[in-house]
Amino acid sequence: MRDFVDGTAYNNEQGNRARKLFAAVVLAALDDAIADDKKYGNGPEQIARWARSRDGREVLSCAGIDPNERVVEGLMEFVGRGVRTSVALSREESERRNAAQAEAA
């Protein structure tokens, strides 16, 4: 019984690692689309094309993201804002956004 529990915990941990790896691929695709948007002006279209492709849908699914049209629109909106993922995920950016919302209210 103990071997079964250890094996299940190990498999769960491996699954979590794989999910994080695919999430990193999604973040990299977003950064690439943002760079394309700044350089060529077609970033939202690029991320939409990737997310709707077979490979993109598979990567999103493996990252734990349901690859539906609402997600594609959200990815396009994120790329349209032009904020790189490392900045958007930082604490400073979160605090700045919250302060801006508080001032607007």
XYZ file of N, CA, C and O in Angstrom:
420
model
N 0.826 -1.193 0.000
C 0.000 0.000 0.000
C 0.870 1.256 0.000
O 0.578 2.206 -0.690
N 1.930 1.228 0.785
C 2.795 2.395 0.864
C 3.465 2.664 -0.480
O 3.626 3.812 -0.882
N 3.858 1.616 -1.184
C 4.471 1.795 -2.496
C 3.495 2.442 -3.469
O 3.880 3.275 -4.290
N 2.216 2.078 -3.370
C 1.199 2.672 -4.237
C 1.067 4.165 -3.965
O 1.016 4.974 -4.889
N 1.032 4.541 -2.688
C 0.907 5.957 -2.328
C 2.144 6.730 -2.783
O 2.038 7.821 -3.346
N 3.323 6.157 -2.576
C 4.554 6.821 -3.024
C 4.561 6.983 -4.543
O 4.952 8.026 -5.053
N 4.140 5.960 -5.251
C 4.093 6.029 -6.711
C 3.094 7.060 -7.192
O 3.361 7.811 -8.140
N 1.944 7.135 -6.544
C 0.936 8.126 -6.923
C 1.435 9.538 -6.654
O 1.260 10.439 -7.477
N 2.075 9.740 -5.515
C 2.624 11.068 -5.201
C 3.703 11.451 -6.201
O 3.768 12.609 -6.637
N 4.536 10.499 -6.572
C 5.595 10.763 -7.551
C 4.984 11.142 -8.904
O 5.416 12.118 -9.542
N 3.981 10.372 -9.337
C 3.345 10.655 -10.623
C 2.656 12.019 -10.607
O 2.679 12.746 -11.595
N 2.022 12.362 -9.497
C 1.378 13.663 -9.381
C 2.405 14.786 -9.469
O 2.178 15.798 -10.135
N 3.536 14.598 -8.802
C 4.587 15.608 -8.839
C 5.145 15.757 -10.256
O 5.401 16.878 -10.715
N 5.326 14.645 -10.953
C 5.799 14.704 -12.335
C 4.795 15.440 -13.213
O 5.171 16.229 -14.081
N 3.507 15.199 -12.997
C 2.471 15.893 -13.755
C 2.500 17.388 -13.509
O 2.341 18.192 -14.430
N 2.704 17.778 -12.253
C 2.790 19.207 -11.925
C 3.998 19.855 -12.595
O 3.920 20.985 -13.072
N 5.116 19.147 -12.626
C 6.309 19.677 -13.294
C 6.073 19.854 -14.787
O 6.479 20.859 -15.375
N 5.428 18.871 -15.392
C 5.141 18.959 -16.825
C 4.197 20.126 -17.104
O 4.384 20.868 -18.078
N 3.195 20.313 -16.265
C 2.248 21.417 -16.435
C 2.975 22.761 -16.351
O 2.716 23.672 -17.133
N 3.913 22.881 -15.406
C 4.683 24.120 -15.272
C 5.559 24.354 -16.499
O 5.726 25.489 -16.947
N 6.116 23.296 -17.046
C 6.946 23.419 -18.238
C 6.118 23.930 -19.411
O 6.536 24.846 -20.130
N 4.932 23.380 -19.600
C 4.079 23.838 -20.694
C 3.572 25.253 -20.445
O 3.397 26.028 -21.388
N 3.344 25.622 -19.190
C 2.955 26.998 -18.878
C 4.078 27.964 -19.256
O 3.823 29.070 -19.754
N 5.316 27.546 -19.054
C 6.456 28.380 -19.448
C 6.498 28.553 -20.967
O 6.861 29.623 -21.466
N 6.112 27.528 -21.704
C 6.064 27.629 -23.165
C 4.995 28.641 -23.583
O 5.203 29.443 -24.499
N 3.855 28.636 -22.899
C 2.792 29.603 -23.189
C 3.295 31.026 -22.918
O 3.081 31.943 -23.722
N 3.984 31.218 -21.791
C 4.530 32.544 -21.479
C 5.547 32.988 -22.526
O 5.578 34.159 -22.915
N 6.361 32.057 -22.987
C 7.341 32.388 -24.029
C 6.640 32.762 -25.331
O 7.065 33.698 -26.032
N 5.561 32.059 -25.664
C 4.804 32.392 -26.878
C 4.191 33.782 -26.751
O 4.168 34.552 -27.726
N 3.717 34.134 -25.553
C 3.174 35.476 -25.335
C 4.259 36.530 -25.509
O 4.038 37.560 -26.155
N 5.433 36.290 -24.931
C 6.541 37.242 -25.075
C 6.955 37.400 -26.546
O 7.240 38.510 -26.996
N 6.977 36.298 -27.276
C 7.315 36.372 -28.702
C 6.279 37.187 -29.472
O 6.621 37.984 -30.347
N 5.008 36.984 -29.142
C 3.953 37.732 -29.822
C 4.025 39.223 -29.474
O 3.784 40.077 -30.334
N 4.381 39.533 -28.233
C 4.531 40.940 -27.836
C 5.693 41.571 -28.601
O 5.595 42.707 -29.078
N 6.784 40.831 -28.747
C 7.926 41.332 -29.519
C 7.529 41.542 -30.980
O 7.910 42.553 -31.588
N 6.768 40.603 -31.544
C 6.292 40.762 -32.922
C 5.376 41.975 -33.042
O 5.410 42.682 -34.045
N 4.562 42.204 -32.015
C 3.650 43.336 -32.053
C 4.418 44.657 -32.074
O 4.075 45.572 -32.815
N 5.473 44.729 -31.283
C 6.276 45.957 -31.254
C 7.065 46.143 -32.543
O 7.256 47.264 -32.999
N 7.496 45.031 -33.143
C 8.338 45.114 -34.328
C 7.519 45.222 -35.618
O 7.815 46.052 -36.477
N 6.494 44.380 -35.745
C 5.734 44.310 -36.991
C 4.280 44.764 -36.859
O 3.598 44.948 -37.853
N 3.777 44.859 -35.615
C 2.395 45.270 -35.403
C 1.363 44.174 -35.583
O 0.179 44.456 -35.738
N 1.796 42.913 -35.566
C 0.844 41.821 -35.779
C 0.847 40.808 -34.626
O 0.526 39.646 -34.817
N 1.173 41.246 -33.431
C 1.276 40.333 -32.292
C -0.009 39.610 -31.932
O -0.015 38.380 -31.775
N -1.138 40.330 -31.785
C -2.382 39.637 -31.444
C -2.787 38.587 -32.479
O -3.277 37.506 -32.124
N -2.567 38.890 -33.757
C -2.904 37.911 -34.798
C -1.993 36.692 -34.713
O -2.436 35.568 -34.921
N -0.716 36.925 -34.375
C 0.237 35.818 -34.253
C -0.157 34.877 -33.116
O -0.139 33.665 -33.286
N -0.478 35.448 -31.940
C -0.817 34.578 -30.808
C -2.133 33.860 -31.071
O -2.305 32.709 -30.680
N -3.068 34.529 -31.750
C -4.340 33.877 -32.073
C -4.115 32.715 -33.034
O -4.682 31.633 -32.859
N -3.274 32.935 -34.038
C -2.983 31.865 -34.999
C -2.328 30.690 -34.295
O -2.671 29.523 -34.530
N -1.386 30.994 -33.382
C -0.709 29.915 -32.650
C -1.693 29.181 -31.735
O -1.696 27.953 -31.692
N -2.510 29.926 -31.001
C -3.423 29.303 -30.038
C -4.486 28.463 -30.726
O -4.982 27.489 -30.148
N -4.838 28.832 -31.939
C -5.853 28.065 -32.679
C -5.256 26.890 -33.438
O -5.991 26.014 -33.897
N -3.934 26.863 -33.562
C -3.288 25.760 -34.269
C -3.345 24.490 -33.424
O -3.593 24.530 -32.225
N -3.103 23.369 -34.078
C -3.126 22.097 -33.356
C -2.071 22.053 -32.266
O -2.340 21.643 -31.136
N -0.863 22.513 -32.574
C 0.207 22.528 -31.580
C -0.115 23.475 -30.437
O 0.118 23.157 -29.273
N -0.641 24.637 -30.761
C -0.992 25.603 -29.724
C -2.067 25.077 -28.790
O -1.976 25.222 -27.566
N -3.084 24.450 -29.356
C -4.153 23.876 -28.520
C -3.602 22.784 -27.612
O -3.979 22.681 -26.450
N -2.687 21.991 -28.141
C -2.108 20.924 -27.331
C -1.247 21.492 -26.201
O -1.313 21.019 -25.062
N -0.450 22.505 -26.492
C 0.380 23.127 -25.454
C -0.500 23.761 -24.383
O -0.252 23.611 -23.186
N -1.547 24.480 -24.802
C -2.459 25.085 -23.828
C -3.117 24.020 -22.957
O -3.220 24.178 -21.739
N -3.544 22.933 -23.572
C -4.168 21.850 -22.800
C -3.187 21.245 -21.806
O -3.546 20.989 -20.657
N -1.970 21.010 -22.230
C -0.962 20.429 -21.341
C -0.586 21.385 -20.218
O -0.149 20.959 -19.154
N -0.771 22.692 -20.439
C -0.499 23.687 -19.402
C -1.677 23.828 -18.449
O -1.606 24.590 -17.489
N -2.753 23.108 -18.718
C -3.931 23.179 -17.852
C -4.871 24.305 -18.238
O -5.701 24.723 -17.433
N -4.770 24.804 -19.460
C -5.614 25.892 -19.954
C -6.543 25.333 -21.019
O -6.088 24.698 -21.975
N -7.840 25.570 -20.867
C -8.814 25.103 -21.846
C -8.678 25.942 -23.111
O -8.877 27.158 -23.066
N -8.325 25.332 -24.240
C -8.058 26.119 -25.449
C -9.339 26.504 -26.193
O -9.587 26.070 -27.303
N -10.173 27.349 -25.584
C -11.394 27.784 -26.247
C -11.221 29.204 -26.784
O -10.196 29.842 -26.591
N -12.249 29.694 -27.455
C -12.158 31.004 -28.102
C -12.028 32.138 -27.087
O -11.371 33.141 -27.349
N -12.615 31.976 -25.925
C -12.495 33.000 -24.886
C -11.033 33.153 -24.441
O -10.551 34.265 -24.214
N -10.334 32.048 -24.334
C -8.912 32.080 -23.967
C -8.109 32.762 -25.074
O -7.226 33.583 -24.798
N -8.411 32.443 -26.319
C -7.698 33.060 -27.439
C -7.898 34.576 -27.411
O -6.944 35.340 -27.578
N -9.116 35.025 -27.160
C -9.382 36.461 -27.081
C -8.618 37.100 -25.922
O -8.107 38.211 -26.046
N -8.523 36.401 -24.786
C -7.760 36.908 -23.652
C -6.278 37.013 -23.957
O -5.625 37.988 -23.575
N -5.750 36.022 -24.664
C -4.339 36.068 -25.063
C -4.089 37.234 -26.016
O -3.096 37.950 -25.891
N -5.020 37.455 -26.935
C -4.882 38.569 -27.875
C -4.926 39.906 -27.134
O -4.138 40.810 -27.438
N -5.813 40.021 -26.174
C -5.910 41.258 -25.394
C -4.627 41.499 -24.597
O -4.127 42.622 -24.529
N -4.087 40.431 -24.007
C -2.848 40.549 -23.239
C -1.710 41.029 -24.130
O -0.950 41.923 -23.763
N -1.592 40.444 -25.304
C -0.532 40.845 -26.233
C -0.746 42.281 -26.689
O 0.202 43.056 -26.808
N -1.999 42.659 -26.891
C -2.306 44.018 -27.316
C -1.884 45.071 -26.302
O -1.550 46.201 -26.671
N -1.902 44.710 -25.033
C -1.461 45.658 -24.000
C 0.039 45.929 -24.080
O 0.501 46.993 -23.679
N 0.807 44.965 -24.543
C 2.238 45.170 -24.742
C 3.094 45.057 -23.494
O 4.252 45.457 -23.509
N 2.557 44.513 -22.404
C 3.331 44.352 -21.169
C 3.912 42.942 -21.155
O 3.166 41.965 -21.234
N 5.217 42.844 -21.088
C 5.865 41.530 -21.101
C 5.433 40.701 -19.893
O 5.087 41.243 -18.852
N 5.461 39.396 -20.036
C 4.941 38.515 -18.993
C 5.720 38.644 -17.696
O 5.139 38.592 -16.620
N 7.032 38.832 -17.780
C 7.824 38.945 -16.553
C 7.429 40.187 -15.773
O 7.403 40.181 -14.543
N 7.093 41.260 -16.477
C 6.665 42.490 -15.822
C 5.246 42.338 -15.289
O 4.936 42.745 -14.166
N 4.372 41.738 -16.094
C 2.971 41.582 -15.695
C 2.824 40.693 -14.468
O 1.903 40.880 -13.674
N 3.741 39.751 -14.290
C 3.656 38.833 -13.157
C 4.392 39.345 -11.926
O 4.354 38.700 -10.883
N 5.044 40.488 -12.046
C 5.824 40.987 -10.921
C 4.930 41.659 -9.885
O 3.840 42.139 -10.189
N 5.382 41.709 -8.675
C 4.651 42.319 -7.579
C 4.506 43.822 -7.787
O 3.463 44.403 -7.513
N 5.558 44.462 -8.291
C 5.520 45.907 -8.491
C 4.421 46.293 -9.475
O 3.703 47.259 -9.269
N 4.300 45.543 -10.551
C 3.276 45.836 -11.547
C 1.888 45.635 -10.954
O 0.977 46.420 -11.199
N 1.734 44.592 -10.173
C 0.439 44.340 -9.529
C 0.070 45.477 -8.588
O -1.075 45.944 -8.582
N 1.027 45.936 -7.798
C 0.766 47.044 -6.884
C 0.464 48.323 -7.647
O -0.418 49.094 -7.265
N 1.152 48.567 -8.769
C 0.905 49.755 -9.573
C -0.491 49.730 -10.177
O -1.216 50.714 -10.167
N -0.912 48.569 -10.681
C -2.258 48.423 -11.247
C -3.326 48.645 -10.197
O -4.328 49.321 -10.455
N -3.120 48.076 -9.008
C -4.107 48.254 -7.938
C -4.201 49.715 -7.514
O -5.288 50.217 -7.228
N -3.075 50.408 -7.457
C -3.078 51.822 -7.090
C -3.790 52.655 -8.150
O -4.554 53.576 -7.835
N -3.578 52.324 -9.429
C -4.236 53.050 -10.504
C -5.747 52.820 -10.476
O -6.524 53.751 -10.712
N -6.169 51.605 -10.140
C -7.595 51.331 -10.040
C -8.216 52.057 -8.857
O -9.344 52.537 -8.933
N -7.484 52.142 -7.751
C -7.995 52.824 -6.571
C -8.159 54.316 -6.851
O -9.121 54.950 -6.391
N -7.219 54.909 -7.594
C -7.319 56.319 -7.942
C -8.480 56.581 -8.891
O -9.135 57.620 -8.803
N -8.718 55.644 -9.800
C -9.804 55.811 -10.775
C -11.177 55.695 -10.113
O -12.142 56.285 -10.596
N -11.254 54.971 -9.010
C -12.560 54.761 -8.334
C -12.942 55.885 -7.443
O -12.807 56.965 -7.409
